[in-house]
CSV table of C-alpha atoms in Angstrom, one decimal:
chain,number,residue,atom,x,y,z
M,30,MET,CA,-25.1,-6.1,-37.6
M,31,ASN,CA,-25.4,-6.4,-33.7
M,32,LYS,CA,-24.5,-3.7,-31.3
M,33,SER,CA,-21.1,-5.1,-30.3
M,34,GLN,CA,-19.9,-5.6,-33.9
M,35,SER,CA,-16.8,-3.5,-34.8
M,36,ILE,CA,-16.3,-1.4,-37.9
M,37,LEU,CA,-13.0,-0.5,-39.4
M,38,VAL,CA,-12.8,3.2,-40.4
M,39,PRO,CA,-10.0,5.5,-41.5
M,40,SER,CA,-8.5,7.6,-38.7
M,41,GLY,CA,-7.4,11.1,-39.3
M,42,PHE,CA,-8.3,11.4,-42.9
M,43,GLY,CA,-10.9,13.9,-44.4
M,44,SER,CA,-12.8,13.7,-47.7
M,45,SER,CA,-10.5,16.1,-49.4
M,46,ALA,CA,-8.3,15.2,-52.4
M,47,GLN,CA,-5.2,15.9,-50.2
M,48,GLY,CA,-6.4,13.5,-47.5
M,49,THR,CA,-7.2,10.8,-50.1
M,50,GLU,CA,-3.7,11.1,-51.6
M,51,GLU,CA,-2.1,10.8,-48.2
M,52,LEU,CA,-4.2,7.7,-47.4
M,53,PHE,CA,-3.0,5.9,-50.6
M,54,GLY,CA,0.5,7.0,-49.9
M,55,ARG,CA,0.6,5.3,-46.6
M,56,LEU,CA,-1.0,2.2,-48.1
M,57,ARG,CA,1.7,2.0,-50.7
M,58,ALA,CA,4.3,2.3,-47.9
M,59,GLY,CA,2.8,-0.6,-46.1
M,60,ALA,CA,1.1,1.3,-43.3
M,61,TRP,CA,-2.4,0.4,-42.1
M,62,PRO,CA,-4.1,3.6,-41.2
M,63,PHE,CA,-7.2,2.1,-39.6
M,64,ARG,CA,-8.3,1.8,-36.1
M,65,LYS,CA,-11.3,0.0,-34.6
M,66,ARG,CA,-14.4,1.9,-33.6
M,67,THR,CA,-17.4,0.4,-32.0
M,68,ALA,CA,-20.7,1.2,-33.7
M,69,ALA,CA,-23.0,3.4,-31.6
M,70,PRO,CA,-26.2,1.6,-30.5
M,71,LEU,CA,-29.1,2.2,-32.8
M,72,ARG,CA,-31.6,4.6,-31.3
M,73,ARG,CA,-35.3,4.3,-31.7
M,74,PRO,CA,-36.7,7.3,-33.6
M,75,ASN,CA,-38.7,9.8,-31.5
M,76,ALA,CA,-42.4,9.4,-32.6
M,77,LEU,CA,-43.2,12.9,-31.5
M,78,LEU,CA,-40.5,14.4,-33.7
M,79,ILE,CA,-41.8,12.3,-36.7
M,80,LEU,CA,-45.4,13.6,-36.2
M,81,LEU,CA,-44.1,17.1,-35.9
M,82,ALA,CA,-42.1,16.8,-39.1
M,83,PHE,CA,-45.2,15.5,-41.0
M,84,PHE,CA,-47.3,18.4,-39.5
M,85,LEU,CA,-44.8,21.0,-40.6
M,86,LEU,CA,-44.5,19.4,-44.0
M,87,GLY,CA,-48.3,19.5,-44.4
M,88,GLN,CA,-48.4,23.1,-43.3
M,89,GLY,CA,-45.8,24.0,-45.9
M,90,ILE,CA,-47.6,22.2,-48.7
M,91,GLN,CA,-50.9,23.9,-47.7
M,92,ALA,CA,-49.2,27.3,-47.6
M,93,GLN,CA,-47.7,26.7,-51.0
M,94,ASP,CA,-51.0,25.7,-52.5
M,95,THR,CA,-52.8,28.8,-51.2
M,96,ARG,CA,-52.9,31.7,-53.6
M,97,PRO,CA,-54.2,35.2,-53.2
M,98,PRO,CA,-57.7,36.0,-54.5
M,99,LEU,CA,-57.7,35.8,-58.3
M,100,VAL,CA,-59.9,37.9,-60.7
M,101,MET,CA,-61.3,35.4,-63.1
M,102,PHE,CA,-63.4,38.0,-65.0
M,103,ALA,CA,-64.0,41.7,-64.8
M,104,GLU,CA,-66.0,44.1,-66.9
M,105,GLY,CA,-67.1,47.7,-66.4
M,106,GLU,CA,-65.7,49.9,-63.7
M,107,VAL,CA,-64.4,47.7,-60.9
M,108,ARG,CA,-61.8,48.9,-58.4
M,109,PHE,CA,-59.9,47.4,-55.5
M,110,ALA,CA,-59.7,49.7,-52.4
M,111,LYS,CA,-56.7,49.0,-50.2
M,112,PRO,CA,-56.6,49.5,-46.5
M,113,ASP,CA,-54.2,52.5,-46.9
M,114,GLY,CA,-56.9,54.4,-48.8
M,115,LYS,CA,-55.4,53.9,-52.3
M,116,SER,CA,-57.3,52.1,-55.0
M,117,GLU,CA,-56.5,50.5,-58.4
M,118,ARG,CA,-58.5,49.2,-61.3
M,119,VAL,CA,-59.4,45.5,-61.3
M,120,PHE,CA,-58.8,43.5,-64.5
M,121,THR,CA,-59.0,39.9,-65.5
M,122,GLY,CA,-56.1,37.7,-64.4
M,123,MET,CA,-55.1,40.1,-61.5
M,124,TYR,CA,-54.2,38.9,-58.0
M,125,LEU,CA,-55.6,40.9,-55.1
M,126,SER,CA,-54.4,41.1,-51.5
M,127,GLU,CA,-56.5,39.5,-48.9
M,128,GLN,CA,-57.2,42.8,-47.2
M,129,GLY,CA,-59.3,45.4,-48.9
M,130,SER,CA,-62.7,46.1,-50.6
M,131,ILE,CA,-64.2,45.7,-54.1
M,132,VAL,CA,-65.9,48.8,-55.4
M,133,LEU,CA,-68.4,48.3,-58.3
M,134,LYS,CA,-70.1,50.9,-60.4
M,135,LYS,CA,-73.3,50.5,-62.3
M,136,ASN,CA,-73.3,47.8,-65.1
M,137,SER,CA,-70.1,46.3,-63.7
M,138,ARG,CA,-69.3,42.7,-62.8
M,139,VAL,CA,-66.4,40.8,-61.3
M,140,GLU,CA,-65.7,37.1,-60.6
M,141,LEU,CA,-63.3,36.1,-57.9
M,142,ILE,CA,-61.8,32.7,-56.9
M,143,TYR,CA,-60.0,32.1,-53.7
M,144,ASN,CA,-59.1,28.8,-52.1
M,145,ASP,CA,-62.3,26.7,-52.3
M,146,LYS,CA,-64.7,29.6,-52.9
M,147,PHE,CA,-66.0,31.3,-56.0
M,148,VAL,CA,-67.9,34.7,-55.9
M,149,GLU,CA,-69.6,36.7,-58.5
M,150,LEU,CA,-70.4,40.4,-57.7
M,151,LYS,CA,-72.6,42.6,-59.9
M,152,GLU,CA,-74.4,44.9,-57.6
M,153,PRO,CA,-73.1,48.5,-57.4
M,154,GLY,CA,-71.5,49.4,-54.1
M,155,THR,CA,-68.5,48.5,-51.9
M,156,VAL,CA,-68.0,45.2,-50.1
M,157,THR,CA,-65.0,44.1,-48.0
M,158,PHE,CA,-63.1,40.9,-48.6
M,159,ASP,CA,-63.9,39.4,-45.2
M,160,LYS,CA,-67.6,39.8,-46.0
M,161,ILE,CA,-67.1,38.5,-49.6
M,162,PHE,CA,-65.3,35.3,-48.7
M,163,GLY,CA,-66.6,34.9,-45.2
M,164,THR,CA,-70.2,34.2,-46.4
M,165,ALA,CA,-69.4,32.6,-49.7
M,166,PRO,CA,-70.5,29.0,-49.9
M,167,GLN,CA,-67.7,26.4,-50.3
M,168,ARG,CA,-67.6,24.5,-53.6
M,169,LYS,CA,-65.8,21.5,-52.2
M,170,SER,CA,-62.1,21.1,-52.9
M,171,PHE,CA,-62.5,21.3,-56.7
M,172,ILE,CA,-62.5,25.1,-56.6
M,173,GLN,CA,-59.1,25.2,-54.9
M,174,ARG,CA,-57.7,22.7,-57.4
M,175,PHE,CA,-59.0,24.9,-60.3
M,176,SER,CA,-57.6,28.0,-58.7
M,177,ASN,CA,-54.2,26.5,-58.3
M,178,PHE,CA,-54.3,25.2,-61.9
M,179,VAL,CA,-55.1,28.7,-63.2
M,180,GLY,CA,-52.5,30.3,-61.0
M,181,ARG,CA,-49.9,27.9,-62.1
M,182,GLY,CA,-50.7,28.6,-65.7
M,183,LEU,CA,-50.4,32.4,-65.2
M,184,ASP,CA,-47.0,31.8,-63.5
M,185,GLN,CA,-45.7,29.6,-66.3
M,186,SER,CA,-46.8,32.0,-69.1
M,187,SER,CA,-45.6,35.3,-67.6
M,188,SER,CA,-42.7,35.5,-70.0
M,189,ALA,CA,-40.8,33.6,-72.7
M,190,ARG,CA,-38.4,32.5,-70.0
M,191,SER,CA,-41.2,31.2,-67.8
M,192,ILE,CA,-42.3,29.1,-70.8
M,193,GLU,CA,-38.9,27.5,-70.9
M,194,LYS,CA,-39.0,26.8,-67.2
M,195,ALA,CA,-42.5,25.2,-67.6
M,196,TYR,CA,-41.0,22.8,-70.3
M,197,MET,CA,-38.0,22.0,-68.2
M,198,ALA,CA,-40.2,21.1,-65.2
M,199,ASN,CA,-42.1,18.7,-67.5
M,200,GLN,CA,-39.2,17.7,-69.7
M,201,SER,CA,-39.1,14.0,-68.9
M,202,ASN,CA,-42.8,13.6,-69.7
M,203,ALA,CA,-42.8,15.8,-72.8
M,204,GLN,CA,-39.7,14.1,-74.3
M,205,GLY,CA,-41.2,10.7,-73.7
M,206,ASN,CA,-43.8,11.5,-76.3
M,207,ILE,CA,-41.5,12.2,-79.2
M,208,ARG,CA,-38.4,10.8,-80.8
M,209,GLY,CA,-36.1,12.9,-82.8
M,210,PHE,CA,-36.8,16.4,-81.6
M,211,GLY,CA,-35.3,16.5,-78.2
M,212,ASP,CA,-35.0,20.0,-76.8
M,213,ARG,CA,-35.6,21.7,-80.2
M,214,GLY,CA,-39.3,21.9,-79.6
M,215,LEU,CA,-42.3,21.0,-81.7
M,216,LEU,CA,-44.0,23.1,-84.3
M,217,ASP,CA,-47.3,22.6,-86.1
M,218,VAL,CA,-47.5,19.0,-84.9
M,219,PHE,CA,-50.6,17.2,-83.7
M,220,PRO,CA,-51.2,15.0,-81.8
M,221,PHE,CA,-48.1,15.3,-79.8
M,222,GLY,CA,-48.4,12.6,-77.2
M,223,GLY,CA,-50.5,11.4,-74.3
M,224,MET,CA,-53.5,9.2,-74.6
M,225,VAL,CA,-55.9,9.1,-77.6
M,226,SER,CA,-59.4,7.6,-77.5
M,227,PRO,CA,-61.3,6.0,-80.3
M,228,THR,CA,-62.4,9.2,-82.2
M,229,GLU,CA,-61.8,11.0,-85.4
M,230,ILE,CA,-58.5,12.9,-85.2
M,231,THR,CA,-56.5,15.0,-87.7
M,232,PHE,CA,-52.8,14.3,-87.7
M,233,SER,CA,-50.8,17.3,-88.9
M,234,TRP,CA,-47.1,18.2,-89.4
M,235,PRO,CA,-45.0,21.0,-90.8
M,236,GLU,CA,-45.5,21.9,-94.5
M,237,GLU,CA,-42.3,22.0,-96.5
M,238,SER,CA,-41.7,24.5,-99.3
M,239,GLY,CA,-41.9,23.0,-102.8
M,240,LYS,CA,-43.3,19.6,-101.6
M,241,SER,CA,-46.7,18.5,-103.0
M,242,SER,CA,-46.7,14.9,-101.7
M,243,TYR,CA,-46.3,13.6,-98.2
M,244,GLN,CA,-46.0,10.2,-96.7
M,245,PHE,CA,-47.7,9.2,-93.4
M,246,ARG,CA,-47.2,6.1,-91.4
M,247,LEU,CA,-48.7,4.7,-88.2
M,248,VAL,CA,-46.7,2.0,-86.4
M,249,ASP,CA,-47.2,-0.2,-83.4
M,250,SER,CA,-44.3,0.8,-81.2
M,251,LEU,CA,-43.8,-2.6,-79.5
M,252,SER,CA,-44.0,-4.9,-82.5
M,253,GLU,CA,-42.9,-2.4,-85.2
M,254,GLN,CA,-45.9,-3.6,-87.3
M,255,VAL,CA,-47.1,-0.9,-89.8
M,256,VAL,CA,-50.7,-0.3,-89.1
M,257,LEU,CA,-51.3,2.2,-91.9
M,258,GLU,CA,-49.3,4.0,-94.6
M,259,VAL,CA,-50.7,6.6,-96.9
M,260,LYS,CA,-49.7,9.4,-99.2
M,261,THR,CA,-51.4,12.7,-99.2
M,262,SER,CA,-51.1,16.0,-101.1
M,263,ARG,CA,-51.1,18.1,-97.9
M,264,PRO,CA,-49.4,17.9,-94.5
M,265,ALA,CA,-52.4,16.6,-92.7
M,266,ILE,CA,-54.7,13.5,-92.6
M,267,THR,CA,-57.9,12.8,-90.8
M,268,LEU,CA,-58.4,9.3,-89.5
M,269,ASN,CA,-61.1,7.5,-87.4
M,270,LEU,CA,-58.9,5.5,-85.0
M,271,GLU,CA,-61.8,3.2,-84.0
M,272,GLU,CA,-61.8,1.9,-87.6
M,273,LEU,CA,-58.1,1.0,-87.4
M,274,LEU,CA,-58.7,-1.7,-84.8
M,275,LEU,CA,-55.9,-0.4,-82.6
M,276,GLN,CA,-55.2,-2.4,-79.4
M,277,ASP,CA,-56.3,-0.9,-76.1
M,278,GLY,CA,-53.3,0.3,-74.0
M,279,ASN,CA,-50.7,-0.1,-76.8
M,280,LEU,CA,-48.1,2.5,-77.6
M,281,TYR,CA,-48.1,3.7,-81.2
M,282,TYR,CA,-46.0,6.2,-83.1
M,283,TRP,CA,-46.6,8.2,-86.2
M,284,GLU,CA,-44.2,9.8,-88.6
M,285,ALA,CA,-44.7,12.0,-91.7
M,286,GLY,CA,-42.8,14.0,-94.2
M,287,PRO,CA,-42.1,14.5,-97.9
M,288,ALA,CA,-42.8,11.4,-99.9
M,289,VAL,CA,-39.7,9.4,-100.9
M,290,GLN,CA,-41.3,8.0,-104.0
M,291,SER,CA,-43.1,9.6,-107.0
M,292,PRO,CA,-45.8,12.1,-106.0
M,293,ALA,CA,-49.2,10.4,-105.7
M,294,THR,CA,-52.3,10.6,-103.6
M,295,SER,CA,-54.0,7.5,-102.4
M,296,GLY,CA,-56.4,6.4,-99.6
M,297,PRO,CA,-55.1,4.8,-96.5
M,298,LYS,CA,-54.0,1.1,-96.7
M,299,ARG,CA,-53.8,-1.2,-93.8
M,300,LEU,CA,-50.5,-3.1,-93.8
M,301,SER,CA,-49.1,-5.9,-91.6
M,302,ARG,CA,-45.4,-5.9,-92.5
M,303,ARG,CA,-42.8,-4.8,-90.0
M,304,SER,CA,-41.6,-1.2,-90.1
M,305,GLN,CA,-38.5,-0.6,-92.2
M,306,PRO,CA,-37.8,3.1,-92.0
M,307,THR,CA,-36.3,4.5,-95.2
M,308,THR,CA,-36.5,8.2,-94.0
M,309,ASP,CA,-35.3,10.3,-91.2
M,310,TYR,CA,-38.8,11.5,-90.2
M,311,ASP,CA,-39.3,12.5,-86.6
M,312,ARG,CA,-41.6,10.2,-84.6
M,313,TYR,CA,-44.4,11.1,-82.2
M,314,THR,CA,-45.9,8.6,-79.8
M,315,PHE,CA,-49.3,8.2,-78.2
M,316,THR,CA,-51.1,5.6,-76.2
M,317,TYR,CA,-54.4,4.3,-77.6
M,318,VAL,CA,-57.1,3.7,-75.0
M,319,ALA,CA,-60.5,2.1,-75.9
M,320,ARG,CA,-62.6,4.2,-73.5
M,321,ASP,CA,-64.0,7.6,-74.5
M,322,HIS,CA,-62.1,10.6,-73.0
M,323,ALA,CA,-65.5,12.2,-72.2
M,324,GLU,CA,-65.8,9.8,-69.2
M,325,VAL,CA,-63.3,12.1,-67.5
M,326,LEU,CA,-65.8,14.9,-67.7
M,327,THR,CA,-68.9,13.1,-66.5
M,328,ASP,CA,-68.9,14.3,-62.9
M,329,ILE,CA,-67.9,17.9,-63.6
M,330,ARG,CA,-70.6,18.4,-66.2
M,331,SER,CA,-73.2,18.1,-63.4
M,332,ASP,CA,-71.3,20.2,-60.9
M,333,GLU,CA,-72.9,23.4,-59.8
M,334,PHE,CA,-69.8,25.5,-60.2
M,335,TYR,CA,-69.4,24.2,-63.8
M,336,VAL,CA,-73.0,24.5,-64.8
M,337,LYS,CA,-74.3,27.5,-63.0
M,338,TYR,CA,-71.3,29.8,-62.3
M,339,SER,CA,-68.8,29.2,-65.2
M,340,ARG,CA,-68.9,31.0,-68.5
M,341,PRO,CA,-68.5,28.8,-71.7
M,342,GLU,CA,-64.7,29.6,-72.0
M,343,GLN,CA,-64.2,28.8,-68.3
M,344,GLN,CA,-66.0,25.5,-68.8
M,345,MET,CA,-63.6,24.7,-71.6
M,346,LEU,CA,-60.6,25.6,-69.3
M,347,ILE,CA,-62.0,23.3,-66.6
M,348,GLU,CA,-62.3,20.5,-69.1
M,349,ALA,CA,-58.8,21.1,-70.4
M,350,MET,CA,-57.5,20.9,-66.9
M,351,LEU,CA,-59.2,17.6,-66.2
M,352,LEU,CA,-58.3,16.1,-69.6
M,353,GLU,CA,-54.6,17.0,-69.3
M,354,ASP,CA,-54.5,15.6,-65.7
M,355,ALA,CA,-55.9,12.3,-67.1
M,356,GLY,CA,-53.3,12.2,-69.9
M,357,PHE,CA,-55.7,13.0,-72.8
M,358,LEU,CA,-53.5,15.8,-74.3
M,359,ALA,CA,-55.2,15.9,-77.7
M,360,ALA,CA,-58.6,16.2,-76.1
M,361,ALA,CA,-57.2,19.0,-73.8
M,362,TYR,CA,-55.9,20.8,-76.8
M,363,ASP,CA,-59.3,20.6,-78.5
M,364,ALA,CA,-60.9,22.0,-75.3
M,365,TYR,CA,-58.6,25.0,-75.4
M,366,GLN,CA,-59.5,25.5,-79.1
M,367,ARG,CA,-63.2,25.5,-78.4
M,368,GLY,CA,-62.8,27.9,-75.6
M,369,LEU,CA,-60.8,30.3,-77.8
M,370,GLU,CA,-63.5,30.2,-80.4
M,371,VAL,CA,-65.9,31.6,-77.8
M,372,ALA,CA,-63.5,34.1,-76.2
M,373,PRO,CA,-60.4,34.6,-78.4
M,374,LYS,CA,-59.1,37.5,-76.3
M,375,ASP,CA,-59.7,36.0,-72.8
M,376,ILE,CA,-56.4,36.6,-70.9
M,377,ILE,CA,-56.7,33.7,-68.5
M,378,LEU,CA,-57.7,31.2,-71.2
M,379,ASN,CA,-54.9,32.3,-73.5
M,380,ARG,CA,-52.3,32.4,-70.8
M,381,ASN,CA,-53.2,28.9,-69.6
M,382,TYR,CA,-53.2,27.7,-73.2
M,383,ALA,CA,-49.7,29.0,-73.6
M,384,ALA,CA,-48.6,27.3,-70.4
M,385,PHE,CA,-50.1,24.0,-71.7
M,386,LEU,CA,-48.2,24.3,-75.0
M,387,GLY,CA,-45.0,25.2,-73.1
M,388,ARG,CA,-45.3,22.2,-70.8
M,389,TRP,CA,-45.6,19.8,-73.8
M,390,ASN,CA,-42.7,21.3,-75.8
M,391,LEU,CA,-44.7,23.4,-78.3
M,392,ARG,CA,-42.7,26.3,-77.0
M,393,THR,CA,-42.5,28.5,-80.1
M,394,GLN,CA,-46.3,28.7,-80.3
M,395,ALA,CA,-46.5,29.2,-76.6
M,396,LYS,CA,-44.2,32.2,-76.7
M,397,GLU,CA,-46.1,33.7,-79.5
M,398,ILE,CA,-49.3,33.6,-77.4
M,399,VAL,CA,-47.5,35.2,-74.5
M,400,GLU,CA,-46.3,38.0,-76.7
M,401,MET,CA,-49.8,38.4,-78.1
M,402,THR,CA,-51.5,38.5,-74.7
M,403,SER,CA,-49.1,41.1,-73.5
M,404,LYS,CA,-50.5,43.5,-76.1
M,405,LEU,CA,-54.2,42.9,-75.3
M,406,PRO,CA,-56.0,45.6,-73.4
M,407,ARG,CA,-56.6,44.8,-69.7
M,408,GLU,CA,-60.3,44.4,-69.0
């Protein structure tokens, strides 16, 4: 459209229902309620305003990602002294203000994470925050990424309602991994989506009262070719996916439930026929990738923060973060399990595990963990 081209626009009519009805009334009566208006010349956008907008957007994002100092671990008698002279006990998972001091008694220790810095204090005495973080060495941007991840997990697992919000924020991704459940949520189901690498994995599903035989099927989602079908006497089966010769990058689904034929237990059988469902089993999808998920962890396992400063349960939390970000949900789930074996009552690990389950639609289990952690003593 050139600058001199005219546009026909309605004159004297708003966007309300009354205005619309009036417009059509005149049209029916033969009136033509339009007048000519010349389009305004196009103006070149102001480059300075664009740069300012991007700057303010960047400042907003940076401010949003910055969290207060977080207590990753505390033991013994550790207190936070505020500028007004008041003090409070410091415990794991607690946020602290940026102004104040840490007071440690003998045989006490505290680990703090703030932006891109990690600090461990274990010497008795009082130290101010500006001294703590002003001299702490930077650990690259990974520390801030981990800090934001942990903080998000604590936010998403603060209550049963926050678990629901965590799921809703990730709903499109979580529902893309299942067929049949929708918003009902998953329970006792594994794996529940994402990518799976060539490894041994145990598929599990809910047990049903009075049932002694279950049927399991693994199907190529695109071709509907049945890869494997097996009956088992319990609601679980362990398979080595590498032996099934699955195709790299292909989407598969598995379904399981009470056997529809006479109870029997047999080993897995590879089939090539097309899927012809005769049950109303719920389906769970995953993408098979030929590479090992451990490749995601190669760099971090040589990182100073991971090797030197992180406790075993923190290392598992770091691995879970990286694996989930890469889409390896089953491997991330396993990382949480290994961490909980080491520290079953760790608040931060449990709360982030609950957030992880909530994001991926295992909300009932997530809420149970939130309830359990609310009863744990603060340390």
